[in-house]
XYZ file of C-alpha atoms in Angstrom:
129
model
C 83.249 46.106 121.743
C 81.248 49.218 121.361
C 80.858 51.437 119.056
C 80.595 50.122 116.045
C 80.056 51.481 112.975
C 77.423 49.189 111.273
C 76.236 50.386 107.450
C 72.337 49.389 106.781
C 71.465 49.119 103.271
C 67.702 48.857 103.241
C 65.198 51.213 100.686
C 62.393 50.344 102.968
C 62.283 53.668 105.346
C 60.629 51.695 108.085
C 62.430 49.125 108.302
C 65.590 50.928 108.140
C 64.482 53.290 110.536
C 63.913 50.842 113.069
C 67.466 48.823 112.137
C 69.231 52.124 112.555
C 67.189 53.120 116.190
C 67.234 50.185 117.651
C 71.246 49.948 116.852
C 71.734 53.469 118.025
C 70.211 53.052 121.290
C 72.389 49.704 122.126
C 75.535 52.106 121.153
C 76.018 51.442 117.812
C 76.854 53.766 115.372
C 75.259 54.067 112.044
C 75.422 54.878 108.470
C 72.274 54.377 106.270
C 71.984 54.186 102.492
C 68.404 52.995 100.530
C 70.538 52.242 97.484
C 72.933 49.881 96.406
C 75.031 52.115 95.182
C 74.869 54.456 97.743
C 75.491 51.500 100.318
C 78.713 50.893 97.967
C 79.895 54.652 98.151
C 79.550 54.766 101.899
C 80.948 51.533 102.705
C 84.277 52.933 100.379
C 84.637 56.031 102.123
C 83.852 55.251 105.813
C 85.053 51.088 105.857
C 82.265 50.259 108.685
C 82.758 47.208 110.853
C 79.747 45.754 109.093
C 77.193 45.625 106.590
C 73.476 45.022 106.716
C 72.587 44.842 103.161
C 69.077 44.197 101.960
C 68.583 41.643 98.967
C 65.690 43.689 96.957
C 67.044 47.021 96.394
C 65.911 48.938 93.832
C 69.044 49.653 91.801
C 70.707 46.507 92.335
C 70.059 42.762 94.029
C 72.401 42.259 97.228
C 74.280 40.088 96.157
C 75.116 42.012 92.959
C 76.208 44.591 95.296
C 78.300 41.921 97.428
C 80.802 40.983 94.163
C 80.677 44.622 94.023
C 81.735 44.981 97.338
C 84.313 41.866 97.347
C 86.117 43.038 94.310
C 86.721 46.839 95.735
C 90.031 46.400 98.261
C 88.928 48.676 100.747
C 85.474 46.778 101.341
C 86.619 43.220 100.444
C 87.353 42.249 104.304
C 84.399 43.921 105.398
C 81.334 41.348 106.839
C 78.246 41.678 104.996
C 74.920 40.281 106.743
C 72.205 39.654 104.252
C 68.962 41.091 105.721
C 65.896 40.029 103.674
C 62.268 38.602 103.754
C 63.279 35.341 101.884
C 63.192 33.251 104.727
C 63.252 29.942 103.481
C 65.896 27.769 104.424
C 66.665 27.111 101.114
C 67.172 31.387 100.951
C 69.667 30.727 104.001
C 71.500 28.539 101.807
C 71.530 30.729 98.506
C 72.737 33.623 100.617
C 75.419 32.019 102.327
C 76.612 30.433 98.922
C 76.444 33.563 97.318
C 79.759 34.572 99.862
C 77.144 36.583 102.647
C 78.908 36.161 105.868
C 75.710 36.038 107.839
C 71.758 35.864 107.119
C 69.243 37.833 108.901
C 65.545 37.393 108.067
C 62.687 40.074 107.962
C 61.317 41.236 110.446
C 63.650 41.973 112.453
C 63.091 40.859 116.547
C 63.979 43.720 118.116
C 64.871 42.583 121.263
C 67.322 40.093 119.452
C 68.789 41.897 116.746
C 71.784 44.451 118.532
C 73.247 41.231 119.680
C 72.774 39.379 116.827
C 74.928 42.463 115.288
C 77.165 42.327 117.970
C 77.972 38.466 117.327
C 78.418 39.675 113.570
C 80.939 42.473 114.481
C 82.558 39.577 116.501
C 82.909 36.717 114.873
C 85.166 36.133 111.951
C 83.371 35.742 108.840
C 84.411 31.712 108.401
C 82.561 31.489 112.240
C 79.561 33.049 111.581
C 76.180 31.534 109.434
């Protein structure tokens, strides 16, 4: 696959700066948001092949935004990675429970993460975690 169109909803501009460059220069495309809401909005209009949604956002948690997300038909089937700094394995757990398809922790390794996306993009969500 190439070309994908991966959403990153992250309010940090660093780190979502970096998640979007480093994506970009493996051949992804991109869409950024630093809101939940915004990430919502986007991920309506454009239906990306995944999500890379942040846990502390300022307007909303992640996962708040994920029932969001799961209950709007046009974004229900989408895969949403939770990308946060709770890195406990416990974390892992709550995440996945919550209904994230995959969990990413903070920071990201650079040299790892476009395939880690890649494996996200190509896995079906019941495969990946």
């Amino acid at each position: 696959m190439a070309g994908e169109l991966i959403l990153i909803v992250e309010d940090n501009e660093k780190n979502l700066k970096l998640a979007r460059d480093v994506l970009q220069f493996k051949g992804f495309r991109t869409l950024e948001a630093g809101t939940a809401t915004a990430g919502i909005a986007l991920a309506v209009l454009h239906r990306p092949d995944l999500i890379l949604m942040d846990i502390q956002l300022p307007d909303m948690d992640g996962s708040a935004a994920l029932d969001l997300l799961r209950a709007e038909p046009v974004t229900k089937a989408i895969p949403v990675v939770a990308v946060t700094a709770f890195a406990m394995v416990s974390d892992r757990d709550r995440l996945l429970g919550a209904g994230f398809d995959g969990y990413l922790a903070k920071p990201i390794d650079v040299k790892a993460f476009p395939e880690q996306v890649r494996r996200f993009c190509e896995t079906s969500p019941s495969e990946v975690q």
